[in-house]
Amino acid sequence: MKSKELILVFIAGLGLATLMACETGDTCDIRTSGIRVDYEAVEEGGSTSARAQFMYKGTSLELGNCGDTIEVNGVRLNSVGNVHPITYEANVDATTDGEFVFVFQREDEGPFTSSTNLPDPFSITAPASGDSFSRADVMDITWDNSDGDFMNVVVEADDLWEFDETPSDTGAHTIAADSIETLSDHEDEDIQADLILTRELDGTVDPIFDNGSTCVGKVIDQISFTSTP
């Protein structure tokens, strides 16, 4: 096969993969026991929200017109436009007990209830927003109100490979030198990046749903910094 033909086959394959990755379905066509749910209650920047995604064997599902709804603490979650997997979201306050109760209702069955609480709040204490760090040096991170579990640490920017670690939640972590890497042709550039810390707490999922379903509370804090060569 000629090289040009190989390139065309490769491009066609990428197109097919993209279509498959964006394939969606309808909850109305799926039994409740076959649906995998991913529920999140998130506190970030002083506000709280709830999010829900529905999947079937890797296919993202939208809530169909058969009476399927998702509410959290009595607030209906609505579809977020142009997002894949399909996501339902709304600003929601916790109950007086600090809970976020996800209720999936179907016309002829349910409700199916899952719940979670938020983990303890925290704030990044170092670095400060606007600081600069060389990618060739270590980057020391600290936060308050550590609880001894785990903290997800992410560094992301358009021109960086995403950095993701999950150290123990001790209140301090060091990103090793040369761990933050640029995409090709950006090695000598200053890059504006975000440092994002997330603490999670597992809740409970209604046992009707497919294995792998989750209901998680998250608290997120982040700062922006400059990543230098």
mmCIF file with all atom_site columns, C-alpha atoms in Angstrom:
data_model
loop_
_atom_site.group_PDB
_atom_site.id
_atom_site.type_symbol
_atom_site.label_atom_id
_atom_site.label_alt_id
_atom_site.label_comp_id
_atom_site.label_asym_id
_atom_site.label_entity_id
_atom_site.label_seq_id
_atom_site.pdbx_PDB_ins_code
_atom_site.Cartn_x
_atom_site.Cartn_y
_atom_site.Cartn_z
_atom_site.occupancy
_atom_site.B_iso_or_equiv
_atom_site.pdbx_formal_charge
_atom_site.auth_seq_id
_atom_site.auth_comp_id
_atom_site.auth_asym_id
_atom_site.auth_atom_id
_atom_site.pdbx_PDB_model_num
ATOM 1   C CA . MET A 1 1   ? 0.000   0.000  0.000  1.00 0.00 ? 1   MET A CA 1
ATOM 2   C CA . LYS A 1 2   ? 1.355   3.440  -0.910 1.00 0.00 ? 2   LYS A CA 1
ATOM 3   C CA . SER A 1 3   ? 2.221   5.946  1.827  1.00 0.00 ? 3   SER A CA 1
ATOM 4   C CA . LYS A 1 4   ? -0.555  8.331  0.751  1.00 0.00 ? 4   LYS A CA 1
ATOM 5   C CA . GLU A 1 5   ? -3.073  5.490  1.032  1.00 0.00 ? 5   GLU A CA 1
ATOM 6   C CA . LEU A 1 6   ? -1.741  4.630  4.468  1.00 0.00 ? 6   LEU A CA 1
ATOM 7   C CA . ILE A 1 7   ? -2.209  8.230  5.577  1.00 0.00 ? 7   ILE A CA 1
ATOM 8   C CA . LEU A 1 8   ? -5.798  8.244  4.295  1.00 0.00 ? 8   LEU A CA 1
ATOM 9   C CA . VAL A 1 9   ? -6.533  4.987  6.136  1.00 0.00 ? 9   VAL A CA 1
ATOM 10  C CA . PHE A 1 10  ? -5.017  6.429  9.309  1.00 0.00 ? 10  PHE A CA 1
ATOM 11  C CA . ILE A 1 11  ? -7.106  9.614  9.037  1.00 0.00 ? 11  ILE A CA 1
ATOM 12  C CA . ALA A 1 12  ? -10.250 7.568  8.392  1.00 0.00 ? 12  ALA A CA 1
ATOM 13  C CA . GLY A 1 13  ? -9.455  5.486  11.457 1.00 0.00 ? 13  GLY A CA 1
ATOM 14  C CA . LEU A 1 14  ? -9.112  8.614  13.581 1.00 0.00 ? 14  LEU A CA 1
ATOM 15  C CA . GLY A 1 15  ? -12.463 9.844  12.327 1.00 0.00 ? 15  GLY A CA 1
ATOM 16  C CA . LEU A 1 16  ? -14.140 6.549  13.196 1.00 0.00 ? 16  LEU A CA 1
ATOM 17  C CA . ALA A 1 17  ? -12.533 6.570  16.651 1.00 0.00 ? 17  ALA A CA 1
ATOM 18  C CA . THR A 1 18  ? -13.821 10.101 17.238 1.00 0.00 ? 18  THR A CA 1
ATOM 19  C CA . LEU A 1 19  ? -17.350 9.135  16.228 1.00 0.00 ? 19  LEU A CA 1
ATOM 20  C CA . MET A 1 20  ? -17.242 6.097  18.498 1.00 0.00 ? 20  MET A CA 1
ATOM 21  C CA . ALA A 1 21  ? -15.893 8.168  21.393 1.00 0.00 ? 21  ALA A CA 1
ATOM 22  C CA . CYS A 1 22  ? -18.823 10.608 21.031 1.00 0.00 ? 22  CYS A CA 1
ATOM 23  C CA . GLU A 1 23  ? -21.511 7.937  20.660 1.00 0.00 ? 23  GLU A CA 1
ATOM 24  C CA . THR A 1 24  ? -24.514 8.569  22.895 1.00 0.00 ? 24  THR A CA 1
ATOM 25  C CA . GLY A 1 25  ? -27.622 6.693  23.949 1.00 0.00 ? 25  GLY A CA 1
ATOM 26  C CA . ASP A 1 26  ? -30.920 7.164  25.766 1.00 0.00 ? 26  ASP A CA 1
ATOM 27  C CA . THR A 1 27  ? -31.683 6.091  29.338 1.00 0.00 ? 27  THR A CA 1
ATOM 28  C CA . CYS A 1 28  ? -35.186 5.085  28.249 1.00 0.00 ? 28  CYS A CA 1
ATOM 29  C CA . ASP A 1 29  ? -33.684 2.154  26.357 1.00 0.00 ? 29  ASP A CA 1
ATOM 30  C CA . ILE A 1 30  ? -31.710 0.814  29.330 1.00 0.00 ? 30  ILE A CA 1
ATOM 31  C CA . ARG A 1 31  ? -32.839 -1.070 32.412 1.00 0.00 ? 31  ARG A CA 1
ATOM 32  C CA . THR A 1 32  ? -31.938 0.680  35.665 1.00 0.00 ? 32  THR A CA 1
ATOM 33  C CA . SER A 1 33  ? -29.623 -2.186 36.646 1.00 0.00 ? 33  SER A CA 1
ATOM 34  C CA . GLY A 1 34  ? -27.616 -1.638 33.445 1.00 0.00 ? 34  GLY A CA 1
ATOM 35  C CA . ILE A 1 35  ? -26.996 2.077  34.013 1.00 0.00 ? 35  ILE A CA 1
ATOM 36  C CA . ARG A 1 36  ? -23.725 3.204  35.561 1.00 0.00 ? 36  ARG A CA 1
ATOM 37  C CA . VAL A 1 37  ? -24.032 6.533  37.360 1.00 0.00 ? 37  VAL A CA 1
ATOM 38  C CA . ASP A 1 38  ? -21.261 8.945  38.279 1.00 0.00 ? 38  ASP A CA 1
ATOM 39  C CA . TYR A 1 39  ? -22.504 11.491 40.815 1.00 0.00 ? 39  TYR A CA 1
ATOM 40  C CA . GLU A 1 40  ? -20.450 14.375 42.241 1.00 0.00 ? 40  GLU A CA 1
ATOM 41  C CA . ALA A 1 41  ? -21.102 17.075 44.819 1.00 0.00 ? 41  ALA A CA 1
ATOM 42  C CA . VAL A 1 42  ? -18.450 19.771 44.430 1.00 0.00 ? 42  VAL A CA 1
ATOM 43  C CA . GLU A 1 43  ? -17.437 22.775 46.512 1.00 0.00 ? 43  GLU A CA 1
ATOM 44  C CA . GLU A 1 44  ? -15.195 25.261 44.736 1.00 0.00 ? 44  GLU A CA 1
ATOM 45  C CA . GLY A 1 45  ? -14.747 28.999 45.064 1.00 0.00 ? 45  GLY A CA 1
ATOM 46  C CA . GLY A 1 46  ? -17.355 29.340 47.791 1.00 0.00 ? 46  GLY A CA 1
ATOM 47  C CA . SER A 1 47  ? -20.205 27.668 45.874 1.00 0.00 ? 47  SER A CA 1
ATOM 48  C CA . THR A 1 48  ? -21.516 24.117 45.711 1.00 0.00 ? 48  THR A CA 1
ATOM 49  C CA . SER A 1 49  ? -22.872 22.207 42.747 1.00 0.00 ? 49  SER A CA 1
ATOM 50  C CA . ALA A 1 50  ? -24.036 18.725 41.876 1.00 0.00 ? 50  ALA A CA 1
ATOM 51  C CA . ARG A 1 51  ? -23.238 16.809 38.690 1.00 0.00 ? 51  ARG A CA 1
ATOM 52  C CA . ALA A 1 52  ? -24.489 13.545 37.225 1.00 0.00 ? 52  ALA A CA 1
ATOM 53  C CA . GLN A 1 53  ? -23.465 11.373 34.285 1.00 0.00 ? 53  GLN A CA 1
ATOM 54  C CA . PHE A 1 54  ? -25.132 8.201  33.040 1.00 0.00 ? 54  PHE A CA 1
ATOM 55  C CA . MET A 1 55  ? -23.323 5.477  31.079 1.00 0.00 ? 55  MET A CA 1
ATOM 56  C CA . TYR A 1 56  ? -24.072 2.104  29.528 1.00 0.00 ? 56  TYR A CA 1
ATOM 57  C CA . LYS A 1 57  ? -21.084 -0.071 28.573 1.00 0.00 ? 57  LYS A CA 1
ATOM 58  C CA . GLY A 1 58  ? -18.962 2.973  27.785 1.00 0.00 ? 58  GLY A CA 1
ATOM 59  C CA . THR A 1 59  ? -21.705 4.881  25.980 1.00 0.00 ? 59  THR A CA 1
ATOM 60  C CA . SER A 1 60  ? -22.842 8.208  27.399 1.00 0.00 ? 60  SER A CA 1
ATOM 61  C CA . LEU A 1 61  ? -26.587 8.392  28.027 1.00 0.00 ? 61  LEU A CA 1
ATOM 62  C CA . GLU A 1 62  ? -28.981 11.323 27.974 1.00 0.00 ? 62  GLU A CA 1
ATOM 63  C CA . LEU A 1 63  ? -32.154 11.334 30.028 1.00 0.00 ? 63  LEU A CA 1
ATOM 64  C CA . GLY A 1 64  ? -34.886 10.390 27.599 1.00 0.00 ? 64  GLY A CA 1
ATOM 65  C CA . ASN A 1 65  ? -38.493 11.566 27.338 1.00 0.00 ? 65  ASN A CA 1
ATOM 66  C CA . CYS A 1 66  ? -39.906 8.686  29.336 1.00 0.00 ? 66  CYS A CA 1
ATOM 67  C CA . GLY A 1 67  ? -40.072 10.317 32.763 1.00 0.00 ? 67  GLY A CA 1
ATOM 68  C CA . ASP A 1 68  ? -36.405 9.837  33.737 1.00 0.00 ? 68  ASP A CA 1
ATOM 69  C CA . THR A 1 69  ? -35.184 12.710 35.946 1.00 0.00 ? 69  THR A CA 1
ATOM 70  C CA . ILE A 1 70  ? -32.300 13.431 38.323 1.00 0.00 ? 70  ILE A CA 1
ATOM 71  C CA . GLU A 1 71  ? -32.651 15.761 41.321 1.00 0.00 ? 71  GLU A CA 1
ATOM 72  C CA . VAL A 1 72  ? -30.334 16.621 44.195 1.00 0.00 ? 72  VAL A CA 1
ATOM 73  C CA . ASN A 1 73  ? -31.870 17.963 47.416 1.00 0.00 ? 73  ASN A CA 1
ATOM 74  C CA . GLY A 1 74  ? -35.003 18.752 45.431 1.00 0.00 ? 74  GLY A CA 1
ATOM 75  C CA . VAL A 1 75  ? -33.198 20.666 42.655 1.00 0.00 ? 75  VAL A CA 1
ATOM 76  C CA . ARG A 1 76  ? -33.511 19.346 39.092 1.00 0.00 ? 76  ARG A CA 1
ATOM 77  C CA . LEU A 1 77  ? -30.165 18.918 37.321 1.00 0.00 ? 77  LEU A CA 1
ATOM 78  C CA . ASN A 1 78  ? -30.074 20.176 33.726 1.00 0.00 ? 78  ASN A CA 1
ATOM 79  C CA . SER A 1 79  ? -27.978 19.112 30.754 1.00 0.00 ? 79  SER A CA 1
ATOM 80  C CA . VAL A 1 80  ? -24.784 21.107 30.137 1.00 0.00 ? 80  VAL A CA 1
ATOM 81  C CA . GLY A 1 81  ? -24.405 21.986 26.459 1.00 0.00 ? 81  GLY A CA 1
ATOM 82  C CA . ASN A 1 82  ? -21.577 20.687 24.250 1.00 0.00 ? 82  ASN A CA 1
ATOM 83  C CA . VAL A 1 83  ? -20.075 18.419 26.921 1.00 0.00 ? 83  VAL A CA 1
ATOM 84  C CA . HIS A 1 84  ? -19.139 14.775 26.475 1.00 0.00 ? 84  HIS A CA 1
ATOM 85  C CA . PRO A 1 85  ? -19.885 12.586 28.350 1.00 0.00 ? 85  PRO A CA 1
ATOM 86  C CA . ILE A 1 86  ? -23.346 14.152 28.686 1.00 0.00 ? 86  ILE A CA 1
ATOM 87  C CA . THR A 1 87  ? -23.433 15.939 32.047 1.00 0.00 ? 87  THR A CA 1
ATOM 88  C CA . TYR A 1 88  ? -26.339 17.166 34.190 1.00 0.00 ? 88  TYR A CA 1
ATOM 89  C CA . GLU A 1 89  ? -25.550 19.934 36.668 1.00 0.00 ? 89  GLU A CA 1
ATOM 90  C CA . ALA A 1 90  ? -27.021 22.625 38.944 1.00 0.00 ? 90  ALA A CA 1
ATOM 91  C CA . ASN A 1 91  ? -26.007 24.787 41.874 1.00 0.00 ? 91  ASN A CA 1
ATOM 92  C CA . VAL A 1 92  ? -27.222 22.974 44.978 1.00 0.00 ? 92  VAL A CA 1
ATOM 93  C CA . ASP A 1 93  ? -26.934 23.641 48.713 1.00 0.00 ? 93  ASP A CA 1
ATOM 94  C CA . ALA A 1 94  ? -26.292 20.831 51.166 1.00 0.00 ? 94  ALA A CA 1
ATOM 95  C CA . THR A 1 95  ? -29.044 19.691 53.514 1.00 0.00 ? 95  THR A CA 1
ATOM 96  C CA . THR A 1 96  ? -28.954 20.739 57.162 1.00 0.00 ? 96  THR A CA 1
ATOM 97  C CA . ASP A 1 97  ? -27.077 17.481 57.776 1.00 0.00 ? 97  ASP A CA 1
ATOM 98  C CA . GLY A 1 98  ? -24.499 18.372 55.139 1.00 0.00 ? 98  GLY A CA 1
ATOM 99  C CA . GLU A 1 99  ? -25.765 15.795 52.638 1.00 0.00 ? 99  GLU A CA 1
ATOM 100 C CA . PHE A 1 100 ? -26.260 15.817 48.890 1.00 0.00 ? 100 PHE A CA 1
ATOM 101 C CA . VAL A 1 101 ? -29.002 13.322 48.070 1.00 0.00 ? 101 VAL A CA 1
ATOM 102 C CA . PHE A 1 102 ? -29.207 12.244 44.407 1.00 0.00 ? 102 PHE A CA 1
ATOM 103 C CA . VAL A 1 103 ? -32.631 10.935 43.402 1.00 0.00 ? 103 VAL A CA 1
ATOM 104 C CA . PHE A 1 104 ? -33.047 9.197  40.032 1.00 0.00 ? 104 PHE A CA 1
ATOM 105 C CA . GLN A 1 105 ? -36.738 8.868  39.261 1.00 0.00 ? 105 GLN A CA 1
ATOM 106 C CA . ARG A 1 106 ? -38.365 6.783  36.516 1.00 0.00 ? 106 ARG A CA 1
ATOM 107 C CA . GLU A 1 107 ? -41.994 6.808  35.472 1.00 0.00 ? 107 GLU A CA 1
ATOM 108 C CA . ASP A 1 108 ? -42.762 3.268  36.589 1.00 0.00 ? 108 ASP A CA 1
ATOM 109 C CA . GLU A 1 109 ? -40.078 2.617  39.223 1.00 0.00 ? 109 GLU A CA 1
ATOM 110 C CA . GLY A 1 110 ? -37.890 4.275  41.782 1.00 0.00 ? 110 GLY A CA 1
ATOM 111 C CA . PRO A 1 111 ? -36.940 6.612  43.287 1.00 0.00 ? 111 PRO A CA 1
ATOM 112 C CA . PHE A 1 112 ? -33.335 5.382  43.451 1.00 0.00 ? 112 PHE A CA 1
ATOM 113 C CA . THR A 1 113 ? -31.361 7.288  46.041 1.00 0.00 ? 113 THR A CA 1
ATOM 114 C CA . SER A 1 114 ? -27.616 7.854  46.444 1.00 0.00 ? 114 SER A CA 1
ATOM 115 C CA . SER A 1 115 ? -25.905 10.318 48.780 1.00 0.00 ? 115 SER A CA 1
ATOM 116 C CA . THR A 1 116 ? -22.619 11.871 49.766 1.00 0.00 ? 116 THR A CA 1
ATOM 117 C CA . ASN A 1 117 ? -21.158 14.576 51.995 1.00 0.00 ? 117 ASN A CA 1
ATOM 118 C CA . LEU A 1 118 ? -18.385 17.016 51.251 1.00 0.00 ? 118 LEU A CA 1
ATOM 119 C CA . PRO A 1 119 ? -14.969 16.288 52.756 1.00 0.00 ? 119 PRO A CA 1
ATOM 120 C CA . ASP A 1 120 ? -13.408 18.824 55.139 1.00 0.00 ? 120 ASP A CA 1
ATOM 121 C CA . PRO A 1 121 ? -12.563 22.144 53.475 1.00 0.00 ? 121 PRO A CA 1
ATOM 122 C CA . PHE A 1 122 ? -8.977  23.277 52.887 1.00 0.00 ? 122 PHE A CA 1
ATOM 123 C CA . SER A 1 123 ? -6.981  26.040 51.197 1.00 0.00 ? 123 SER A CA 1
ATOM 124 C CA . ILE A 1 124 ? -3.679  26.035 49.351 1.00 0.00 ? 124 ILE A CA 1
ATOM 125 C CA . THR A 1 125 ? -1.210  27.976 51.514 1.00 0.00 ? 125 THR A CA 1
ATOM 126 C CA . ALA A 1 126 ? 1.777   27.774 49.135 1.00 0.00 ? 126 ALA A CA 1
ATOM 127 C CA . PRO A 1 127 ? 2.578   28.595 46.452 1.00 0.00 ? 127 PRO A CA 1
ATOM 128 C CA . ALA A 1 128 ? 0.756   31.895 46.110 1.00 0.00 ? 128 ALA A CA 1
ATOM 129 C CA . SER A 1 129 ? -1.173  32.754 42.982 1.00 0.00 ? 129 SER A CA 1
ATOM 130 C CA . GLY A 1 130 ? 1.169   34.439 40.512 1.00 0.00 ? 130 GLY A CA 1
ATOM 131 C CA . ASP A 1 131 ? 4.365   32.747 41.732 1.00 0.00 ? 131 ASP A CA 1
ATOM 132 C CA . SER A 1 132 ? 6.874   31.375 39.201 1.00 0.00 ? 132 SER A CA 1
ATOM 133 C CA . PHE A 1 133 ? 8.594   27.986 39.258 1.00 0.00 ? 133 PHE A CA 1
ATOM 134 C CA . SER A 1 134 ? 11.222  26.496 36.993 1.00 0.00 ? 134 SER A CA 1
ATOM 135 C CA . ARG A 1 135 ? 10.317  23.110 35.582 1.00 0.00 ? 135 ARG A CA 1
ATOM 136 C CA . ALA A 1 136 ? 13.910  22.081 36.305 1.00 0.00 ? 136 ALA A CA 1
ATOM 137 C CA . ASP A 1 137 ? 13.396  22.617 40.065 1.00 0.00 ? 137 ASP A CA 1
ATOM 138 C CA . VAL A 1 138 ? 11.151  21.059 42.686 1.00 0.00 ? 138 VAL A CA 1
ATOM 139 C CA . MET A 1 139 ? 7.825   22.711 43.483 1.00 0.00 ? 139 MET A CA 1
ATOM 140 C CA . ASP A 1 140 ? 6.770   22.657 47.136 1.00 0.00 ? 140 ASP A CA 1
ATOM 141 C CA . ILE A 1 141 ? 3.038   22.703 47.843 1.00 0.00 ? 141 ILE A CA 1
ATOM 142 C CA . THR A 1 142 ? 1.327   23.133 51.216 1.00 0.00 ? 142 THR A CA 1
ATOM 143 C CA . TRP A 1 143 ? -2.316  23.293 52.325 1.00 0.00 ? 143 TRP A CA 1
ATOM 144 C CA . ASP A 1 144 ? -4.144  23.656 55.616 1.00 0.00 ? 144 ASP A CA 1
ATOM 145 C CA . ASN A 1 145 ? -6.545  21.364 57.489 1.00 0.00 ? 145 ASN A CA 1
ATOM 146 C CA . SER A 1 146 ? -4.942  18.081 56.385 1.00 0.00 ? 146 SER A CA 1
ATOM 147 C CA . ASP A 1 147 ? -6.927  14.956 57.284 1.00 0.00 ? 147 ASP A CA 1
ATOM 148 C CA . GLY A 1 148 ? -4.455  12.130 56.656 1.00 0.00 ? 148 GLY A CA 1
ATOM 149 C CA . ASP A 1 149 ? -6.250  10.573 53.659 1.00 0.00 ? 149 ASP A CA 1
ATOM 150 C CA . PHE A 1 150 ? -5.314  11.484 50.067 1.00 0.00 ? 150 PHE A CA 1
ATOM 151 C CA . MET A 1 151 ? -5.099  14.650 47.978 1.00 0.00 ? 151 MET A CA 1
ATOM 152 C CA . ASN A 1 152 ? -5.241  14.756 44.181 1.00 0.00 ? 152 ASN A CA 1
ATOM 153 C CA . VAL A 1 153 ? -2.642  17.178 42.765 1.00 0.00 ? 153 VAL A CA 1
ATOM 154 C CA . VAL A 1 154 ? -2.970  18.321 39.147 1.00 0.00 ? 154 VAL A CA 1
ATOM 155 C CA . VAL A 1 155 ? -0.980  20.807 37.066 1.00 0.00 ? 155 VAL A CA 1
ATOM 156 C CA . GLU A 1 156 ? -2.519  21.672 33.727 1.00 0.00 ? 156 GLU A CA 1
ATOM 157 C CA . ALA A 1 157 ? -2.101  24.158 30.900 1.00 0.00 ? 157 ALA A CA 1
ATOM 158 C CA . ASP A 1 158 ? -2.656  24.156 27.147 1.00 0.00 ? 158 ASP A CA 1
ATOM 159 C CA . ASP A 1 159 ? 1.075   23.723 26.433 1.00 0.00 ? 159 ASP A CA 1
ATOM 160 C CA . LEU A 1 160 ? 1.876   21.209 29.205 1.00 0.00 ? 160 LEU A CA 1
ATOM 161 C CA . TRP A 1 161 ? 1.378   17.486 29.505 1.00 0.00 ? 161 TRP A CA 1
ATOM 162 C CA . GLU A 1 162 ? -1.135  17.080 32.316 1.00 0.00 ? 162 GLU A CA 1
ATOM 163 C CA . PHE A 1 163 ? 0.561   16.271 35.616 1.00 0.00 ? 163 PHE A CA 1
ATOM 164 C CA . ASP A 1 164 ? -1.454  14.190 38.082 1.00 0.00 ? 164 ASP A CA 1
ATOM 165 C CA . GLU A 1 165 ? -0.395  12.689 41.433 1.00 0.00 ? 165 GLU A CA 1
ATOM 166 C CA . THR A 1 166 ? -2.310  11.494 44.503 1.00 0.00 ? 166 THR A CA 1
ATOM 167 C CA . PRO A 1 167 ? -0.112  11.853 47.591 1.00 0.00 ? 167 PRO A CA 1
ATOM 168 C CA . SER A 1 168 ? -1.154  11.350 51.209 1.00 0.00 ? 168 SER A CA 1
ATOM 169 C CA . ASP A 1 169 ? -3.163  14.246 52.623 1.00 0.00 ? 169 ASP A CA 1
ATOM 170 C CA . THR A 1 170 ? -0.451  15.378 55.056 1.00 0.00 ? 170 THR A CA 1
ATOM 171 C CA . GLY A 1 171 ? -0.627  19.081 54.242 1.00 0.00 ? 171 GLY A CA 1
ATOM 172 C CA . ALA A 1 172 ? 2.517   19.114 52.098 1.00 0.00 ? 172 ALA A CA 1
ATOM 173 C CA . HIS A 1 173 ? 3.754   17.638 48.841 1.00 0.00 ? 173 HIS A CA 1
ATOM 174 C CA . THR A 1 174 ? 6.746   18.208 46.583 1.00 0.00 ? 174 THR A CA 1
ATOM 175 C CA . ILE A 1 175 ? 6.540   17.912 42.803 1.00 0.00 ? 175 ILE A CA 1
ATOM 176 C CA . ALA A 1 176 ? 9.885   16.505 41.686 1.00 0.00 ? 176 ALA A CA 1
ATOM 177 C CA . ALA A 1 177 ? 12.167  18.433 39.354 1.00 0.00 ? 177 ALA A CA 1
ATOM 178 C CA . ASP A 1 178 ? 11.515  17.814 35.634 1.00 0.00 ? 178 ASP A CA 1
ATOM 179 C CA . SER A 1 179 ? 8.133   16.196 36.381 1.00 0.00 ? 179 SER A CA 1
ATOM 180 C CA . ILE A 1 180 ? 6.176   18.978 34.688 1.00 0.00 ? 180 ILE A CA 1
ATOM 181 C CA . GLU A 1 181 ? 6.758   18.626 30.948 1.00 0.00 ? 181 GLU A CA 1
ATOM 182 C CA . THR A 1 182 ? 5.905   20.848 28.016 1.00 0.00 ? 182 THR A CA 1
ATOM 183 C CA . LEU A 1 183 ? 4.479   19.784 24.720 1.00 0.00 ? 183 LEU A CA 1
ATOM 184 C CA . SER A 1 184 ? 7.018   19.798 21.901 1.00 0.00 ? 184 SER A CA 1
ATOM 185 C CA . ASP A 1 185 ? 8.318   23.214 20.737 1.00 0.00 ? 185 ASP A CA 1
ATOM 186 C CA . HIS A 1 186 ? 7.407   24.879 24.060 1.00 0.00 ? 186 HIS A CA 1
ATOM 187 C CA . GLU A 1 187 ? 10.463  23.846 26.104 1.00 0.00 ? 187 GLU A CA 1
ATOM 188 C CA . ASP A 1 188 ? 11.915  27.384 26.268 1.00 0.00 ? 188 ASP A CA 1
ATOM 189 C CA . GLU A 1 189 ? 8.648   29.207 27.002 1.00 0.00 ? 189 GLU A CA 1
ATOM 190 C CA . ASP A 1 190 ? 7.047   30.637 30.127 1.00 0.00 ? 190 ASP A CA 1
ATOM 191 C CA . ILE A 1 191 ? 3.634   28.985 30.452 1.00 0.00 ? 191 ILE A CA 1
ATOM 192 C CA . GLN A 1 192 ? 0.644   30.080 32.530 1.00 0.00 ? 192 GLN A CA 1
ATOM 193 C CA . ALA A 1 193 ? -0.595  27.021 34.400 1.00 0.00 ? 193 ALA A CA 1
ATOM 194 C CA . ASP A 1 194 ? -3.097  26.013 37.075 1.00 0.00 ? 194 ASP A CA 1
ATOM 195 C CA . LEU A 1 195 ? -2.333  24.027 40.224 1.00 0.00 ? 195 LEU A CA 1
ATOM 196 C CA . ILE A 1 196 ? -5.510  22.196 41.247 1.00 0.00 ? 196 ILE A CA 1
ATOM 197 C CA . LEU A 1 197 ? -5.916  20.288 44.529 1.00 0.00 ? 197 LEU A CA 1
ATOM 198 C CA . THR A 1 198 ? -8.941  18.058 45.112 1.00 0.00 ? 198 THR A CA 1
ATOM 199 C CA . ARG A 1 199 ? -9.979  16.239 48.282 1.00 0.00 ? 199 ARG A CA 1
ATOM 200 C CA . GLU A 1 200 ? -12.593 13.490 47.843 1.00 0.00 ? 200 GLU A CA 1
ATOM 201 C CA . LEU A 1 201 ? -15.021 11.598 50.073 1.00 0.00 ? 201 LEU A CA 1
ATOM 202 C CA . ASP A 1 202 ? -16.873 8.486  48.895 1.00 0.00 ? 202 ASP A CA 1
ATOM 203 C CA . GLY A 1 203 ? -20.604 8.335  49.483 1.00 0.00 ? 203 GLY A CA 1
ATOM 204 C CA . THR A 1 204 ? -23.133 5.562  48.931 1.00 0.00 ? 204 THR A CA 1
ATOM 205 C CA . VAL A 1 205 ? -24.728 4.493  45.648 1.00 0.00 ? 205 VAL A CA 1
ATOM 206 C CA . ASP A 1 206 ? -28.128 2.852  45.288 1.00 0.00 ? 206 ASP A CA 1
ATOM 207 C CA . PRO A 1 207 ? -27.357 -0.866 44.747 1.00 0.00 ? 207 PRO A CA 1
ATOM 208 C CA . ILE A 1 208 ? -29.693 -1.029 41.730 1.00 0.00 ? 208 ILE A CA 1
ATOM 209 C CA . PHE A 1 209 ? -27.075 0.623  39.525 1.00 0.00 ? 209 PHE A CA 1
ATOM 210 C CA . ASP A 1 210 ? -24.346 -1.121 37.537 1.00 0.00 ? 210 ASP A CA 1
ATOM 211 C CA . ASN A 1 211 ? -21.025 -1.988 39.158 1.00 0.00 ? 211 ASN A CA 1
ATOM 212 C CA . GLY A 1 212 ? -18.536 0.852  39.012 1.00 0.00 ? 212 GLY A CA 1
ATOM 213 C CA . SER A 1 213 ? -21.111 3.520  39.832 1.00 0.00 ? 213 SER A CA 1
ATOM 214 C CA . THR A 1 214 ? -19.868 6.297  42.110 1.00 0.00 ? 214 THR A CA 1
ATOM 215 C CA . CYS A 1 215 ? -21.188 9.056  44.353 1.00 0.00 ? 215 CYS A CA 1
ATOM 216 C CA . VAL A 1 216 ? -18.403 11.352 45.536 1.00 0.00 ? 216 VAL A CA 1
ATOM 217 C CA . GLY A 1 217 ? -18.079 14.606 47.454 1.00 0.00 ? 217 GLY A CA 1
ATOM 218 C CA . LYS A 1 218 ? -15.224 16.908 46.393 1.00 0.00 ? 218 LYS A CA 1
ATOM 219 C CA . VAL A 1 219 ? -13.618 20.089 47.670 1.00 0.00 ? 219 VAL A CA 1
ATOM 220 C CA . ILE A 1 220 ? -11.387 21.880 45.149 1.00 0.00 ? 220 ILE A CA 1
ATOM 221 C CA . ASP A 1 221 ? -8.906  24.735 45.532 1.00 0.00 ? 221 ASP A CA 1
ATOM 222 C CA . GLN A 1 222 ? -6.607  26.074 42.838 1.00 0.00 ? 222 GLN A CA 1
ATOM 223 C CA . ILE A 1 223 ? -4.121  28.813 42.041 1.00 0.00 ? 223 ILE A CA 1
ATOM 224 C CA . SER A 1 224 ? -2.478  30.042 38.846 1.00 0.00 ? 224 SER A CA 1
ATOM 225 C CA . PHE A 1 225 ? 1.294   30.218 38.467 1.00 0.00 ? 225 PHE A CA 1
ATOM 226 C CA . THR A 1 226 ? 3.964   30.648 35.812 1.00 0.00 ? 226 THR A CA 1
ATOM 227 C CA . SER A 1 227 ? 5.904   27.554 34.739 1.00 0.00 ? 227 SER A CA 1
ATOM 228 C CA . THR A 1 228 ? 9.319   28.624 33.473 1.00 0.00 ? 228 THR A CA 1
ATOM 229 C CA . PRO A 1 229 ? 12.101  26.649 31.720 1.00 0.00 ? 229 PRO A CA 1
#
